[in-house]
mmCIF file of C-alpha atoms in Angstrom:
data_model
loop_
_atom_site.group_PDB
_atom_site.id
_atom_site.type_symbol
_atom_site.label_atom_id
_atom_site.label_comp_id
_atom_site.label_asym_id
_atom_site.label_seq_id
_atom_site.Cartn_x
_atom_site.Cartn_y
_atom_site.Cartn_z
ATOM 1 C CA MET U 17 0.006 -0.014 0.016
ATOM 2 C CA THR U 18 2.802 2.337 0.823
ATOM 3 C CA ALA U 19 4.484 1.671 -2.541
ATOM 4 C CA VAL U 20 1.213 2.404 -4.383
ATOM 5 C CA ARG U 21 0.773 5.712 -2.537
ATOM 6 C CA SER U 22 4.338 6.738 -3.278
ATOM 7 C CA SER U 23 3.916 5.917 -6.948
ATOM 8 C CA THR U 24 0.707 7.909 -7.192
ATOM 9 C CA PHE U 25 2.228 10.787 -5.344
ATOM 10 C CA ASP U 26 5.267 10.890 -7.718
ATOM 11 C CA GLY U 27 2.969 10.720 -10.788
ATOM 12 C CA ARG U 28 1.070 13.710 -9.554
ATOM 13 C CA ARG U 29 4.177 15.686 -8.901
ATOM 14 C CA PHE U 30 5.408 14.783 -12.398
ATOM 15 C CA LEU U 31 2.208 15.926 -14.067
ATOM 16 C CA ALA U 32 2.193 19.092 -11.986
ATOM 17 C CA ARG U 33 5.769 19.843 -13.038
ATOM 18 C CA VAL U 34 4.977 19.190 -16.700
ATOM 19 C CA GLY U 35 1.903 21.397 -16.461
ATOM 20 C CA ALA U 36 3.897 24.204 -14.863
ATOM 21 C CA ARG U 37 6.503 23.999 -17.613
ATOM 22 C CA LEU U 38 3.812 24.030 -20.287
ATOM 23 C CA LEU U 39 2.121 27.114 -18.731
ATOM 24 C CA GLY U 40 5.574 28.822 -18.568
ATOM 25 C CA ALA U 41 6.116 28.004 -22.233
ATOM 26 C CA VAL U 42 2.702 29.516 -23.206
ATOM 27 C CA PHE U 43 3.490 32.648 -21.186
ATOM 28 C CA VAL U 44 6.869 33.004 -22.887
ATOM 29 C CA LEU U 45 5.310 32.703 -26.368
ATOM 30 C CA TRP U 46 2.558 35.187 -25.473
ATOM 31 C CA ALA U 47 5.107 37.641 -24.141
ATOM 32 C CA VAL U 48 7.264 37.274 -27.254
ATOM 33 C CA ALA U 49 4.318 37.810 -29.526
ATOM 34 C CA THR U 50 3.213 40.892 -27.557
ATOM 35 C CA VAL U 51 6.634 42.501 -27.406
ATOM 36 C CA THR U 52 7.260 41.787 -31.099
ATOM 37 C CA PHE U 53 3.930 43.276 -32.149
ATOM 38 C CA PHE U 54 4.436 46.591 -30.404
ATOM 39 C CA ALA U 55 8.217 46.809 -30.983
ATOM 40 C CA ILE U 56 7.883 46.448 -34.743
ATOM 41 C CA ARG U 57 5.449 49.375 -34.729
ATOM 42 C CA LEU U 58 7.877 51.659 -32.991
ATOM 43 C CA ILE U 59 10.092 51.492 -36.115
ATOM 44 C CA PRO U 60 9.509 54.692 -38.137
ATOM 45 C CA GLY U 61 7.388 54.241 -41.281
ATOM 46 C CA ASP U 62 4.101 52.804 -42.449
ATOM 47 C CA PRO U 63 3.584 49.076 -42.081
ATOM 48 C CA ALA U 64 1.279 49.141 -45.120
ATOM 49 C CA GLN U 65 4.269 49.831 -47.319
ATOM 50 C CA ALA U 66 5.575 46.278 -46.700
ATOM 51 C CA TYR U 67 2.605 45.011 -48.808
ATOM 52 C CA LEU U 68 3.602 47.287 -51.697
ATOM 53 C CA GLY U 69 7.322 46.634 -51.959
ATOM 54 C CA GLY U 70 8.806 48.221 -48.822
ATOM 55 C CA PRO U 71 9.693 51.798 -47.717
ATOM 56 C CA GLY U 72 11.214 52.684 -51.111
ATOM 57 C CA SER U 73 8.262 51.612 -53.148
ATOM 58 C CA GLN U 74 6.874 55.192 -53.446
ATOM 59 C CA ALA U 75 3.294 53.800 -53.408
ATOM 60 C CA SER U 76 0.447 56.262 -53.792
ATOM 61 C CA GLN U 77 -1.780 57.267 -50.862
ATOM 62 C CA GLU U 78 -4.751 55.580 -52.509
ATOM 63 C CA ALA U 79 -2.830 52.240 -52.702
ATOM 64 C CA LEU U 80 -1.657 52.505 -49.125
ATOM 65 C CA GLU U 81 -5.192 53.221 -47.957
ATOM 66 C CA ARG U 82 -6.540 50.122 -49.770
ATOM 67 C CA VAL U 83 -3.889 48.033 -48.154
ATOM 68 C CA ARG U 84 -4.681 49.464 -44.688
ATOM 69 C CA VAL U 85 -8.404 48.604 -45.078
ATOM 70 C CA GLU U 86 -7.671 45.168 -46.585
ATOM 71 C CA PHE U 87 -5.344 44.027 -43.834
ATOM 72 C CA GLY U 88 -6.976 45.890 -40.901
ATOM 73 C CA LEU U 89 -4.094 48.340 -40.495
ATOM 74 C CA ASP U 90 -6.689 51.194 -40.246
ATOM 75 C CA GLN U 91 -8.039 49.720 -36.980
ATOM 76 C CA PRO U 92 -6.958 50.916 -33.548
ATOM 77 C CA LEU U 93 -3.649 49.308 -32.376
ATOM 78 C CA LEU U 94 -5.413 47.333 -29.615
ATOM 79 C CA ILE U 95 -7.824 45.815 -32.119
ATOM 80 C CA GLN U 96 -4.971 44.822 -34.393
ATOM 81 C CA TYR U 97 -3.210 43.271 -31.448
ATOM 82 C CA LEU U 98 -6.216 41.225 -30.368
ATOM 83 C CA ALA U 99 -6.851 40.134 -33.926
ATOM 84 C CA GLN U 100 -3.308 38.926 -34.232
ATOM 85 C CA LEU U 101 -3.516 37.002 -30.952
ATOM 86 C CA GLY U 102 -6.702 35.375 -32.222
ATOM 87 C CA ARG U 103 -4.980 34.268 -35.411
ATOM 88 C CA LEU U 104 -2.029 32.930 -33.479
ATOM 89 C CA LEU U 105 -4.292 30.962 -31.187
ATOM 90 C CA ARG U 106 -5.852 29.298 -34.257
ATOM 91 C CA GLY U 107 -2.327 28.428 -35.484
ATOM 92 C CA ASP U 108 -2.589 30.952 -38.282
ATOM 93 C CA LEU U 109 0.733 32.817 -38.741
ATOM 94 C CA GLY U 110 -0.684 34.818 -41.622
ATOM 95 C CA VAL U 111 0.925 35.743 -44.961
ATOM 96 C CA SER U 112 4.221 37.527 -45.371
ATOM 97 C CA ALA U 113 3.617 41.148 -46.373
ATOM 98 C CA SER U 114 6.810 41.423 -48.404
ATOM 99 C CA GLN U 115 6.859 37.913 -49.993
ATOM 100 C CA ARG U 116 3.191 37.311 -50.283
ATOM 101 C CA THR U 117 3.790 33.714 -49.104
ATOM 102 C CA PRO U 118 2.389 32.008 -46.051
ATOM 103 C CA VAL U 119 4.631 32.588 -43.104
ATOM 104 C CA ALA U 120 4.440 28.907 -42.115
ATOM 105 C CA GLN U 121 5.824 27.959 -45.525
ATOM 106 C CA ILE U 122 8.705 30.408 -45.201
ATOM 107 C CA LEU U 123 9.546 29.056 -41.749
ATOM 108 C CA GLY U 124 9.459 25.511 -42.996
ATOM 109 C CA GLU U 125 11.972 26.393 -45.737
ATOM 110 C CA GLN U 126 14.330 28.355 -43.483
ATOM 111 C CA LEU U 127 14.065 26.635 -40.093
ATOM 112 C CA SER U 128 16.225 23.601 -40.889
ATOM 113 C CA ASN U 129 19.134 25.794 -42.033
ATOM 114 C CA THR U 130 19.240 27.703 -38.754
ATOM 115 C CA LEU U 131 18.714 24.565 -36.598
ATOM 116 C CA VAL U 132 21.563 22.814 -38.347
ATOM 117 C CA LEU U 133 23.751 25.871 -37.808
ATOM 118 C CA ALA U 134 22.843 26.272 -34.163
ATOM 119 C CA GLY U 135 22.979 22.513 -33.393
ATOM 120 C CA ALA U 136 26.402 22.064 -35.008
ATOM 121 C CA SER U 137 27.701 25.178 -33.248
ATOM 122 C CA LEU U 138 26.505 23.889 -29.888
ATOM 123 C CA LEU U 139 28.108 20.527 -30.515
ATOM 124 C CA VAL U 140 31.485 22.114 -31.508
ATOM 125 C CA ALA U 141 31.220 24.464 -28.458
ATOM 126 C CA TRP U 142 30.851 21.445 -26.200
ATOM 127 C CA ILE U 143 33.821 19.686 -27.742
ATOM 128 C CA LEU U 144 36.014 22.763 -27.489
ATOM 129 C CA ALA U 145 34.853 23.516 -23.919
ATOM 130 C CA LEU U 146 35.474 19.972 -22.691
ATOM 131 C CA ALA U 147 38.933 19.857 -24.233
ATOM 132 C CA LEU U 148 39.863 23.267 -22.754
ATOM 133 C CA ALA U 149 38.401 22.472 -19.310
ATOM 134 C CA VAL U 150 40.200 19.089 -19.067
ATOM 135 C CA TRP U 151 43.485 20.582 -20.244
ATOM 136 C CA SER U 152 43.412 23.522 -17.917
ATOM 137 C CA THR U 153 42.614 21.333 -14.872
ATOM 138 C CA ARG U 154 45.156 18.579 -15.553
ATOM 139 C CA GLY U 155 48.174 20.629 -16.628
ATOM 140 C CA GLY U 156 49.038 22.411 -13.433
ATOM 141 C CA ARG U 157 48.933 26.090 -12.438
ATOM 142 C CA VAL U 158 50.397 27.342 -15.739
ATOM 143 C CA SER U 159 47.862 25.496 -17.820
ATOM 144 C CA ALA U 160 45.074 26.673 -15.490
ATOM 145 C CA ALA U 161 46.132 30.308 -15.893
ATOM 146 C CA ILE U 162 46.443 30.017 -19.663
ATOM 147 C CA GLY U 163 43.171 28.137 -19.894
ATOM 148 C CA SER U 164 41.404 30.807 -17.822
ATOM 149 C CA GLY U 165 42.744 33.533 -20.134
ATOM 150 C CA ILE U 166 41.644 31.628 -23.238
ATOM 151 C CA GLU U 167 38.136 31.094 -21.815
ATOM 152 C CA LEU U 168 37.837 34.795 -21.049
ATOM 153 C CA LEU U 169 39.077 35.881 -24.378
ATOM 154 C CA ALA U 170 36.833 33.479 -26.326
ATOM 155 C CA ALA U 171 33.730 34.471 -24.364
ATOM 156 C CA SER U 172 34.350 38.175 -25.025
ATOM 157 C CA LEU U 173 34.865 37.953 -28.773
ATOM 158 C CA PRO U 174 32.214 39.840 -30.864
ATOM 159 C CA GLN U 175 30.689 37.599 -33.529
ATOM 160 C CA PHE U 176 31.107 40.151 -36.405
ATOM 161 C CA TRP U 177 34.799 40.651 -35.563
ATOM 162 C CA LEU U 178 35.437 36.922 -35.165
ATOM 163 C CA ALA U 179 33.738 36.236 -38.545
ATOM 164 C CA THR U 180 35.946 38.826 -40.209
ATOM 165 C CA VAL U 181 39.133 37.365 -38.716
ATOM 166 C CA LEU U 182 38.134 33.768 -39.749
ATOM 167 C CA ILE U 183 37.227 34.894 -43.266
ATOM 168 C CA SER U 184 40.504 36.861 -43.647
ATOM 169 C CA LEU U 185 42.651 33.904 -42.267
ATOM 170 C CA PHE U 186 41.032 30.807 -43.780
ATOM 171 C CA SER U 187 39.464 32.246 -46.980
ATOM 172 C CA THR U 188 41.476 35.245 -48.085
ATOM 173 C CA SER U 189 44.984 34.256 -46.836
ATOM 174 C CA LEU U 190 45.021 30.479 -46.847
ATOM 175 C CA GLY U 191 42.192 29.813 -49.350
ATOM 176 C CA TRP U 192 41.110 26.710 -47.423
ATOM 177 C CA LEU U 193 37.411 27.524 -46.868
ATOM 178 C CA PRO U 194 34.808 29.542 -48.830
ATOM 179 C CA PRO U 195 33.878 32.981 -47.393
ATOM 180 C CA VAL U 196 30.154 32.477 -47.980
ATOM 181 C CA SER U 197 27.713 29.579 -47.696
ATOM 182 C CA THR U 198 28.115 27.037 -50.500
ATOM 183 C CA GLY U 199 25.382 24.583 -49.501
ATOM 184 C CA ASP U 200 27.836 21.875 -48.444
ATOM 185 C CA ALA U 201 29.893 21.102 -45.323
ATOM 186 C CA SER U 202 32.760 23.353 -46.230
ATOM 187 C CA GLY U 203 30.544 26.384 -46.286
ATOM 188 C CA LEU U 204 29.279 25.543 -42.794
ATOM 189 C CA ILE U 205 32.667 25.384 -41.039
ATOM 190 C CA LEU U 206 33.302 29.183 -40.627
ATOM 191 C CA PRO U 207 29.784 30.062 -39.527
ATOM 192 C CA VAL U 208 29.898 27.240 -36.976
ATOM 193 C CA LEU U 209 33.268 28.338 -35.599
ATOM 194 C CA THR U 210 32.079 31.981 -35.381
ATOM 195 C CA LEU U 211 29.144 30.923 -33.227
ATOM 196 C CA ALA U 212 30.830 28.150 -31.275
ATOM 197 C CA ILE U 213 33.977 29.799 -30.000
ATOM 198 C CA PRO U 214 32.338 32.419 -27.748
ATOM 199 C CA VAL U 215 29.907 29.805 -26.359
ATOM 200 C CA ALA U 216 32.815 27.412 -25.774
ATOM 201 C CA GLY U 217 34.430 30.096 -23.599
ATOM 202 C CA PHE U 218 31.335 30.400 -21.401
ATOM 203 C CA LEU U 219 30.867 26.609 -21.118
ATOM 204 C CA ALA U 220 34.551 25.997 -20.260
ATOM 205 C CA GLN U 221 34.281 28.650 -17.519
ATOM 206 C CA VAL U 222 31.365 26.854 -15.832
ATOM 207 C CA MET U 223 32.956 23.432 -16.288
ATOM 208 C CA ARG U 224 36.421 24.132 -14.876
ATOM 209 C CA GLU U 225 35.573 24.687 -11.239
ATOM 210 C CA PRO U 226 33.202 21.675 -10.869
ATOM 211 C CA LEU U 227 35.830 19.562 -12.579
ATOM 212 C CA LEU U 228 38.392 20.679 -9.989
ATOM 213 C CA ASP U 229 35.981 20.076 -7.203
ATOM 214 C CA ALA U 230 35.197 16.568 -8.497
ATOM 215 C CA GLN U 231 38.792 15.567 -8.273
ATOM 216 C CA SER U 232 38.852 15.990 -4.457
ATOM 217 C CA ALA U 233 35.200 15.012 -3.759
ATOM 218 C CA PRO U 234 34.483 12.055 -1.496
ATOM 219 C CA PHE U 235 33.180 9.917 -4.385
ATOM 220 C CA ALA U 236 36.480 10.523 -6.294
ATOM 221 C CA VAL U 237 38.554 9.630 -3.240
ATOM 222 C CA SER U 238 36.558 6.507 -2.723
ATOM 223 C CA ALA U 239 36.868 5.509 -6.409
ATOM 224 C CA ALA U 240 40.654 6.095 -6.310
ATOM 225 C CA ALA U 241 40.881 3.880 -3.183
ATOM 226 C CA ARG U 242 39.170 1.156 -5.191
ATOM 227 C CA GLY U 243 41.900 1.317 -7.831
ATOM 228 C CA GLU U 244 40.296 3.682 -10.336
ATOM 229 C CA THR U 245 42.871 5.343 -12.591
ATOM 230 C CA ARG U 246 43.146 9.142 -13.064
ATOM 231 C CA THR U 247 41.730 8.839 -16.510
ATOM 232 C CA GLY U 248 38.847 6.710 -15.243
ATOM 233 C CA LEU U 249 38.092 9.243 -12.543
ATOM 234 C CA LEU U 250 37.948 11.953 -15.155
ATOM 235 C CA LEU U 251 35.754 10.083 -17.643
ATOM 236 C CA ARG U 252 33.413 8.335 -15.224
ATOM 237 C CA HIS U 253 32.979 10.811 -12.487
ATOM 238 C CA GLY U 254 34.667 14.193 -13.198
ATOM 239 C CA LEU U 255 33.106 14.980 -16.556
ATOM 240 C CA ARG U 256 29.657 13.917 -15.450
ATOM 241 C CA HIS U 257 29.906 16.177 -12.354
ATOM 242 C CA ALA U 258 31.261 19.079 -14.340
ATOM 243 C CA SER U 259 28.791 18.744 -17.186
ATOM 244 C CA VAL U 260 25.658 19.449 -15.073
ATOM 245 C CA PRO U 261 26.099 23.275 -14.859
ATOM 246 C CA ALA U 262 27.134 23.307 -18.505
ATOM 247 C CA VAL U 263 23.971 21.399 -19.485
ATOM 248 C CA ASN U 264 21.907 23.882 -17.576
ATOM 249 C CA LEU U 265 23.668 26.628 -19.521
ATOM 250 C CA SER U 266 23.081 24.948 -22.849
ATOM 251 C CA GLY U 267 19.492 26.161 -23.040
ATOM 252 C CA TRP U 268 20.745 29.739 -22.781
ATOM 253 C CA ALA U 269 23.602 28.901 -25.229
ATOM 254 C CA PHE U 270 21.065 27.649 -27.820
ATOM 255 C CA GLY U 271 19.084 30.897 -27.515
ATOM 256 C CA TYR U 272 22.301 32.815 -27.940
ATOM 257 C CA LEU U 273 23.159 30.842 -31.049
ATOM 258 C CA ILE U 274 19.690 31.397 -32.516
ATOM 259 C CA SER U 275 20.023 35.159 -32.022
ATOM 260 C CA GLY U 276 23.601 35.174 -33.251
ATOM 261 C CA ALA U 277 22.365 33.566 -36.519
ATOM 262 C CA VAL U 278 21.096 37.053 -37.511
ATOM 263 C CA VAL U 279 24.659 38.292 -37.743
ATOM 264 C CA VAL U 280 26.318 35.120 -38.931
ATOM 265 C CA GLU U 281 23.815 34.241 -41.630
ATOM 266 C CA THR U 282 24.025 37.787 -42.974
ATOM 267 C CA ILE U 283 27.856 37.906 -42.976
ATOM 268 C CA PHE U 284 28.215 34.433 -44.627
ATOM 269 C CA ALA U 285 25.189 34.922 -46.976
ATOM 270 C CA ARG U 286 23.618 31.780 -45.488
ATOM 271 C CA PRO U 287 19.868 31.215 -45.760
ATOM 272 C CA GLY U 288 18.044 30.822 -42.460
ATOM 273 C CA LEU U 289 15.766 32.379 -39.921
ATOM 274 C CA GLY U 290 18.345 35.053 -38.903
ATOM 275 C CA ARG U 291 18.742 36.405 -42.359
ATOM 276 C CA THR U 292 15.020 36.230 -42.966
ATOM 277 C CA LEU U 293 14.301 38.141 -39.744
ATOM 278 C CA LEU U 294 16.731 40.928 -40.691
ATOM 279 C CA GLN U 295 15.119 41.269 -44.118
ATOM 280 C CA ALA U 296 11.588 41.282 -42.601
ATOM 281 C CA VAL U 297 12.431 43.937 -40.011
ATOM 282 C CA THR U 298 13.971 46.145 -42.715
ATOM 283 C CA VAL U 299 10.649 46.275 -44.637
ATOM 284 C CA ARG U 300 8.432 46.114 -41.466
ATOM 285 C CA ASP U 301 6.907 42.777 -42.500
ATOM 286 C CA VAL U 302 4.995 42.253 -39.238
ATOM 287 C CA PRO U 303 3.556 38.757 -39.912
ATOM 288 C CA LEU U 304 6.984 37.443 -40.922
ATOM 289 C CA VAL U 305 8.814 39.045 -38.026
ATOM 290 C CA THR U 306 6.312 37.688 -35.613
ATOM 291 C CA GLY U 307 6.528 34.184 -37.111
ATOM 292 C CA VAL U 308 10.267 34.060 -37.045
ATOM 293 C CA VAL U 309 10.474 35.355 -33.454
ATOM 294 C CA LEU U 310 7.824 32.876 -32.255
ATOM 295 C CA CYS U 311 9.530 29.992 -33.973
ATOM 296 C CA SER U 312 12.844 30.938 -32.401
ATOM 297 C CA ALA U 313 11.206 31.257 -29.011
ATOM 298 C CA ALA U 314 9.509 27.904 -29.307
ATOM 299 C CA ALA U 315 12.828 26.238 -30.265
ATOM 300 C CA TYR U 316 14.425 27.906 -27.233
ATOM 301 C CA VAL U 317 11.688 26.629 -24.891
ATOM 302 C CA VAL U 318 11.953 23.110 -26.208
ATOM 303 C CA VAL U 319 15.770 23.089 -25.750
ATOM 304 C CA MET U 320 15.371 24.552 -22.249
ATOM 305 C CA LEU U 321 13.038 21.707 -21.327
ATOM 306 C CA GLY U 322 15.482 19.163 -22.750
ATOM 307 C CA ALA U 323 18.395 20.744 -20.922
ATOM 308 C CA ASP U 324 16.479 20.647 -17.645
ATOM 309 C CA ALA U 325 15.652 16.929 -18.161
ATOM 310 C CA ALA U 326 19.223 16.149 -19.027
ATOM 311 C CA ALA U 327 20.564 17.907 -15.974
ATOM 312 C CA ALA U 328 18.206 15.880 -13.801
ATOM 313 C CA ILE U 329 19.367 12.640 -15.329
ATOM 314 C CA LEU U 330 22.994 13.502 -14.933
ATOM 315 C CA ASP U 331 22.740 14.656 -11.373
ATOM 316 C CA PRO U 332 21.076 12.173 -9.023
ATOM 317 C CA ARG U 333 21.058 14.763 -6.273
ATOM 318 C CA ASP U 334 18.803 16.985 -8.410
ATOM 319 C CA ARG U 335 16.313 14.144 -8.781
ATOM 320 C CA GLN U 336 16.331 13.632 -5.020
ATOM 321 C CA ARG U 337 15.708 17.365 -4.381
ATOM 322 C CA ARG U 338 12.802 17.377 -6.831
ATOM 323 C CA ALA U 339 11.293 14.266 -5.289
ATOM 324 C CA SER U 340 11.501 15.667 -1.763
ATOM 325 C CA ALA U 341 10.241 19.136 -2.787
#
């Protein structure tokens, strides 16, 4: 009977936690849609011009007036906002004002490019961070000092400057890699490095201290007493302990990579959500801007939930705290 009660209790807590996360995700998406709606209207200009070719279209007042009436832009701002929320609740992202194409279709065409870029960048950032953290903690004081400096330098590099340096070195000087996207793996290397290096600096910073602490922790001392090698301690215990804060940070890192795609995709002429967003903001394409931002926010929420679950799996103490809460 006790086991049944405990199982039921845990199930209720799990459902409550999932429900709270889903409500939080809905709130985030609503907040993003609201901020985007009002922010895009703070940009000087008439949003009706987006339907007629953009700010430089020199459309007549009669044409602008027809567009305002057709798309409800002549209504009070609050009415426009409520109408947009209603469409979003029905799953209708609308039609791009500048491309005259359903926003969902544009997102479907561009989303995979940005997800590949962000996912590959996060993977490379983890590899670089793990290598740097392990080297700086196992090489003595000199390696620790050098590693700390590299982490700080990498984390502080601006993306546009780093992209320029990488293009100058590997494309212009050495001729090893193309300076723009070519649609194959070679055209992905420089954009990935541009996004991954700063993130690797942040991840290595949060890994290094837990990795040092793990080497002197009771579980490490006990494992060493049982004959575990130094490499075994690192691989079986140290990295798992050090990866927990980095996994928690990975959700933020993915959001950083998605936002950084605006700069990187523009510099490397790579198709994706970032480049699409920049073009949409330039012409005040409200439906497309809203769709891209909501899609990015949804991807961020999903990755945050995944990172939270992964951290709970990696850290048994976290599961115990959640169970006793």
